[in-house]
PDB file of C-alpha atoms in Angstrom:
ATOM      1  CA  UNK A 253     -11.342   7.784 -30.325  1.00 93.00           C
ATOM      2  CA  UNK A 254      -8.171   9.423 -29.490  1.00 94.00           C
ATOM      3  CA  UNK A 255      -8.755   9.164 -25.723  1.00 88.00           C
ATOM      4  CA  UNK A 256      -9.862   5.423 -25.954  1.00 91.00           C
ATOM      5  CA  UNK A 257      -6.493   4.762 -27.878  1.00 93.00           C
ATOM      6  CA  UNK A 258      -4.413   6.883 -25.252  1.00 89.00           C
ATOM      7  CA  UNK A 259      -6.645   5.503 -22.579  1.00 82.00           C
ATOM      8  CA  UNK A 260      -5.262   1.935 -23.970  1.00 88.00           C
ATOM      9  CA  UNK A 261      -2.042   2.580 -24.447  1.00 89.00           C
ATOM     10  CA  UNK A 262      -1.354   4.107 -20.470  1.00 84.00           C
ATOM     11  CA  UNK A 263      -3.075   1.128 -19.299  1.00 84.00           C
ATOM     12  CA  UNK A 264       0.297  -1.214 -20.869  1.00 88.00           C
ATOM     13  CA  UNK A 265       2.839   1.104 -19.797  1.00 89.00           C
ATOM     14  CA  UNK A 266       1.842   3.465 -17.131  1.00 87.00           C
ATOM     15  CA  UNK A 267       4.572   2.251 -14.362  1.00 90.00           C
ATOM     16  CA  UNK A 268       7.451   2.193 -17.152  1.00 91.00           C
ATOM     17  CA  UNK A 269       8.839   5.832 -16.336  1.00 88.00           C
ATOM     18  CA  UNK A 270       6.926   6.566 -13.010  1.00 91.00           C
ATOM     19  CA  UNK A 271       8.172   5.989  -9.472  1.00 93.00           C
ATOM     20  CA  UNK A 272       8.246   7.816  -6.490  1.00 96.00           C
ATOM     21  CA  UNK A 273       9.858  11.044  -5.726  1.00 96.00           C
ATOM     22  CA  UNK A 274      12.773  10.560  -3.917  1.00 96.00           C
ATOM     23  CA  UNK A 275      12.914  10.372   0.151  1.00 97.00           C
ATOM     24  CA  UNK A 276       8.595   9.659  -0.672  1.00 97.00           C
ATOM     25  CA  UNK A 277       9.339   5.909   0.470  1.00 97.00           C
ATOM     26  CA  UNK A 278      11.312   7.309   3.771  1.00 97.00           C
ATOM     27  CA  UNK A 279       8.837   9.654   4.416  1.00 98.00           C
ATOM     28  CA  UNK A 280       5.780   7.123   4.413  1.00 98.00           C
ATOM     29  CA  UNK A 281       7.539   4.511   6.556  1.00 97.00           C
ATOM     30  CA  UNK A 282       8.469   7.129   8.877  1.00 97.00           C
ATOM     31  CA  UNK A 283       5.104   8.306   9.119  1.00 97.00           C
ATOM     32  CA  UNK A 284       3.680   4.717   9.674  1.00 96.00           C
ATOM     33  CA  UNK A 285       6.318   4.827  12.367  1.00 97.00           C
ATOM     34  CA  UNK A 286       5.043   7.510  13.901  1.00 97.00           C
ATOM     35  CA  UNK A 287       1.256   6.509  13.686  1.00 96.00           C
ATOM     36  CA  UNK A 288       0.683   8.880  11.379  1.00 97.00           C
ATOM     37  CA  UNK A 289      -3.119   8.587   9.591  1.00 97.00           C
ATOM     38  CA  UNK A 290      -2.962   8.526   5.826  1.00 98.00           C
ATOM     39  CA  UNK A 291      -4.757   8.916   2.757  1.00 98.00           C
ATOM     40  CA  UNK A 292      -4.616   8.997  -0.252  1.00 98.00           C
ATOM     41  CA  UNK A 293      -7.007  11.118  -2.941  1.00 98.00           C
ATOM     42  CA  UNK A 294      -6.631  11.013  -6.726  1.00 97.00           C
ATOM     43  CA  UNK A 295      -8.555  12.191 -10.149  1.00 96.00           C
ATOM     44  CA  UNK A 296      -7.227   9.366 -11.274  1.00 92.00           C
ATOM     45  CA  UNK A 297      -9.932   6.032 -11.901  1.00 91.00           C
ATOM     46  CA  UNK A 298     -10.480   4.962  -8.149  1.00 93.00           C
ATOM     47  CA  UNK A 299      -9.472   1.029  -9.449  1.00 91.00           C
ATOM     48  CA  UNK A 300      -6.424   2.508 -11.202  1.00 91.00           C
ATOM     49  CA  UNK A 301      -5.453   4.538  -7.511  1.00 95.00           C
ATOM     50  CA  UNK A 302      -5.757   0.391  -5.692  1.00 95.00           C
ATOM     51  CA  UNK A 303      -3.549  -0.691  -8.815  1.00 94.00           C
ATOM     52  CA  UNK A 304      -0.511   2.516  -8.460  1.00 95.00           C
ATOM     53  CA  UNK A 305      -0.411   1.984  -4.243  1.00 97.00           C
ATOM     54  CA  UNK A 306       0.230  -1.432  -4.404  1.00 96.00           C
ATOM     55  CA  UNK A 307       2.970  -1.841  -7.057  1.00 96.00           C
ATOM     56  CA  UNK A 308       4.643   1.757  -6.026  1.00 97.00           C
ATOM     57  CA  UNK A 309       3.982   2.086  -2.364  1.00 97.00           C
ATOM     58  CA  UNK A 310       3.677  -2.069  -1.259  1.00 95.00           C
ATOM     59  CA  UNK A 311       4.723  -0.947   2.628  1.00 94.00           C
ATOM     60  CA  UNK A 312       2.705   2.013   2.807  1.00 95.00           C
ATOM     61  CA  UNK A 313      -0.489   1.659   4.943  1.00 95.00           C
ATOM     62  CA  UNK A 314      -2.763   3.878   3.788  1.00 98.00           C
ATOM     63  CA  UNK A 315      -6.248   4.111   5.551  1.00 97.00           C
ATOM     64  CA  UNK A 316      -8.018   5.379   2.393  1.00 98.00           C
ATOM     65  CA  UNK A 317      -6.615   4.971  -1.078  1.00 98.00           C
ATOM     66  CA  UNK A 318      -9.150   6.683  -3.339  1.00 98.00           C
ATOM     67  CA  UNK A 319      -9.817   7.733  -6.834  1.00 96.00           C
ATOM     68  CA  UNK A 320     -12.298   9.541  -8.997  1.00 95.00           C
ATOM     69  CA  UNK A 321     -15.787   7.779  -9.040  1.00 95.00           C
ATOM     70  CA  UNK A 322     -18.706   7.394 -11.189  1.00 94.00           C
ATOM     71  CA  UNK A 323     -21.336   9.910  -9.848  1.00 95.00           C
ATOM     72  CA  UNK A 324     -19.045  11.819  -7.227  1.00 96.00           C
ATOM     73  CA  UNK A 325     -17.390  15.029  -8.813  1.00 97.00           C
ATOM     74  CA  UNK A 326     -13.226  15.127  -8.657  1.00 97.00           C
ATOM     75  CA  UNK A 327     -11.054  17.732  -7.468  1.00 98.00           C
ATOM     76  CA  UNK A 328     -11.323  20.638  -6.860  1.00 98.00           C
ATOM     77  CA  UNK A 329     -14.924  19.664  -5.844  1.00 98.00           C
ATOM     78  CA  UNK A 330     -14.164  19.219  -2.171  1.00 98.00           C
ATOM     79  CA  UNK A 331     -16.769  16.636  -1.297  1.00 97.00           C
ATOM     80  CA  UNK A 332     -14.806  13.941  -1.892  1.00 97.00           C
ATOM     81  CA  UNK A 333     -12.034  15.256   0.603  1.00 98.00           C
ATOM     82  CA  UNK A 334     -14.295  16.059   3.135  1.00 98.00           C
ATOM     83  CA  UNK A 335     -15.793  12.523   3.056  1.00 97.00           C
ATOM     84  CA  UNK A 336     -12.358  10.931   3.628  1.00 97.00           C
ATOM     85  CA  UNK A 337     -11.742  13.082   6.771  1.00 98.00           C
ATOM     86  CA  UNK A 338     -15.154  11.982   8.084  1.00 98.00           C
ATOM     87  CA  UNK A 339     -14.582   8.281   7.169  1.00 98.00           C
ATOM     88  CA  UNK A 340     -11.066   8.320   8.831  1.00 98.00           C
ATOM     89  CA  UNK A 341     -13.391  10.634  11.707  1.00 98.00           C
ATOM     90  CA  UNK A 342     -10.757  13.179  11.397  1.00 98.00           C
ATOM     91  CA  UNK A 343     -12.315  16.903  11.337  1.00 98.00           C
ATOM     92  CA  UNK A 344     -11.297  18.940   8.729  1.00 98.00           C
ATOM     93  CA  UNK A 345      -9.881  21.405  10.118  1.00 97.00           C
ATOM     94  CA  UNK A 346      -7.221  19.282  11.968  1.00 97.00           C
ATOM     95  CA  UNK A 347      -6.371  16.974   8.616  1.00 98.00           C
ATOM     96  CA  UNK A 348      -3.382  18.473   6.633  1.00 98.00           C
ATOM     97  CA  UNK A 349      -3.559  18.096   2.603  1.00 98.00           C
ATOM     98  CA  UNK A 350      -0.009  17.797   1.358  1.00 98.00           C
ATOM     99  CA  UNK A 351      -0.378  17.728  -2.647  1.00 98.00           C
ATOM    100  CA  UNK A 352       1.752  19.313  -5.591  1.00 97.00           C
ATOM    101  CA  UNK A 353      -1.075  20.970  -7.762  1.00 97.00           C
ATOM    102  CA  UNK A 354      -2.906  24.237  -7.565  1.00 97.00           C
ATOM    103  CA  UNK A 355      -5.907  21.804  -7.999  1.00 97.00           C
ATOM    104  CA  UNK A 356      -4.767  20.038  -4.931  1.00 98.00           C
ATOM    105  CA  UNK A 357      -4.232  23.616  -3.180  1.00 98.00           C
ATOM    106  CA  UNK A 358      -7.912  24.558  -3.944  1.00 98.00           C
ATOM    107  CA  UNK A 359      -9.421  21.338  -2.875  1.00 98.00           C
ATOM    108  CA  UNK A 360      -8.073  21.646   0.627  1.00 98.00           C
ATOM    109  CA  UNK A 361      -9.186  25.237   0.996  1.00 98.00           C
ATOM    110  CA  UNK A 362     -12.752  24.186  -0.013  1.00 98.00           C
ATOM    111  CA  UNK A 363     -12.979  21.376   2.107  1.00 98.00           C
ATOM    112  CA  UNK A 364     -11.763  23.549   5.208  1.00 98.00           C
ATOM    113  CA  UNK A 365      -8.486  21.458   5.651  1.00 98.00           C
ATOM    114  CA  UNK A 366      -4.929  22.789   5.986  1.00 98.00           C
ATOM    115  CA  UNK A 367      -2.983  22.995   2.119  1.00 98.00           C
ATOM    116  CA  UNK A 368       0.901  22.258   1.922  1.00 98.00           C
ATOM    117  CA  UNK A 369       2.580  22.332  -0.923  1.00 98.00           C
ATOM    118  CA  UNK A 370       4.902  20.136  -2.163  1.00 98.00           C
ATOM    119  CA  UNK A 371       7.660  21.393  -4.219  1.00 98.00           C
ATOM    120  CA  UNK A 372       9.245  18.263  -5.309  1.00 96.00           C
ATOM    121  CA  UNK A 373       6.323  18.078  -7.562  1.00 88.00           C
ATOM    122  CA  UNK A 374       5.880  19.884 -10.983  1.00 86.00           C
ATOM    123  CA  UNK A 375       4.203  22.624 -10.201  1.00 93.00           C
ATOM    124  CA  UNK A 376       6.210  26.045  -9.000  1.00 95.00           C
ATOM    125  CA  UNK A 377       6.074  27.767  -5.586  1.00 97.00           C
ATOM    126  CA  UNK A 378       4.142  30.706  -7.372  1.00 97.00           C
ATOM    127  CA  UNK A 379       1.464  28.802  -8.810  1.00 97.00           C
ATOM    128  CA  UNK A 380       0.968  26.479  -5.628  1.00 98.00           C
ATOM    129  CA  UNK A 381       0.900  30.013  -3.191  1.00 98.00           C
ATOM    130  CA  UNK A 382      -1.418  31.415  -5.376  1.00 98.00           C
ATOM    131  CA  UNK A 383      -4.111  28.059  -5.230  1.00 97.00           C
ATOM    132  CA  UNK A 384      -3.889  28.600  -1.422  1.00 97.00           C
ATOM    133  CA  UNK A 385      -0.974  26.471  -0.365  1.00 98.00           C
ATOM    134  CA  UNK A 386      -0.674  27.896   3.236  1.00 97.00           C
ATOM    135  CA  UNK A 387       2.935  26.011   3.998  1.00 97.00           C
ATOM    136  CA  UNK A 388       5.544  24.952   0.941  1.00 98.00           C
ATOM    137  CA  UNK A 389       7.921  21.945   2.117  1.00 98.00           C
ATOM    138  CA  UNK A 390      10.693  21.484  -0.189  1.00 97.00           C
ATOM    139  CA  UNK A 391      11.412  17.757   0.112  1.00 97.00           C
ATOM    140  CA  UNK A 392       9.617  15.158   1.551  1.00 98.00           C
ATOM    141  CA  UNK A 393      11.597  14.999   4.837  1.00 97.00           C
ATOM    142  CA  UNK A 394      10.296  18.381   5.713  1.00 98.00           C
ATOM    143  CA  UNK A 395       7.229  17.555   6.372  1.00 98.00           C
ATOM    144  CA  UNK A 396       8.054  15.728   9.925  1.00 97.00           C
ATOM    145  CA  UNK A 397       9.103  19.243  11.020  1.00 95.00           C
ATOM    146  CA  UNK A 398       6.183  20.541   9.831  1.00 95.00           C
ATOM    147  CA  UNK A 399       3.903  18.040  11.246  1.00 94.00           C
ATOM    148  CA  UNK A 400       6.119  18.046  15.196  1.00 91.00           C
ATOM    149  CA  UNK A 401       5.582  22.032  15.010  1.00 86.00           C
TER     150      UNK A 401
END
């Protein structure tokens, strides 16, 4: 009952307080400039993932915006990864997984793709090195560098 009523509540005021990290909105048009591919995977409810792109990231042009589905396991279960990289027809081994969690960190080492860590988010450098993160960027910018290397 207590999830149903939390489950309730979020669904009124999840964008109150939330909004992207800053230099995230640079960084995506930039990307887009650049002809970047992008995707997007959550844990969050795949509908939910639509909702959260479209009201916090309206310019971004994401190929793939997915969340968790009935019937497919989440993250760290790296099938769902590694069936984004083939629907984009991307190899894994050539698609880089930026995310900010050590669950993110072990989902890209499963599914054979390269894990960055992102340290604007709220997890530390230790924890993210020891999921696997192979590369750290510190800010969002960083990753250009990282991707033109």
């Amino acid at each position: 009952r207590a999830m149903e009523l939390q489950r309730a509540d979020y669904a009124k005021r999840w964008h109150a307080k939330t909004h992207p990290y800053p230099g995230v909105l640079e960084l995506l048009a930039d990307l887009e400039q650049r002809k970047i591919r992008m995707a997007i995977l959550s844990n969050k409810p795949d509908p939910f993932v639509g909702e959260m792109v479209r009201y916090f990231l309206p310019a971004a042009r994401f190929e793939i915006a997915r969340g968790a589905r009935l019937g497919v396991p989440v993250k760290p279960d790296p099938g769902s990864a590694q069936q984004l990289a083939a629907e984009m027809g991307i190899s894994p081994g050539d698609f880089l997984y930026l995310g900010d969690t050590n669950t993110d960190m072990r989902t890209a080492l499963a599914a054979g793709m390269l894990p960055v860590g992102a340290l604007w988010g709220f997890r530390t450098e230790k924890e993210l090195r020891e999921s696997g993160a192979v590369r750290l960027i510190a800010r969002p910018e960083d990753l250009i560098g990282l991707l033109m290397s």
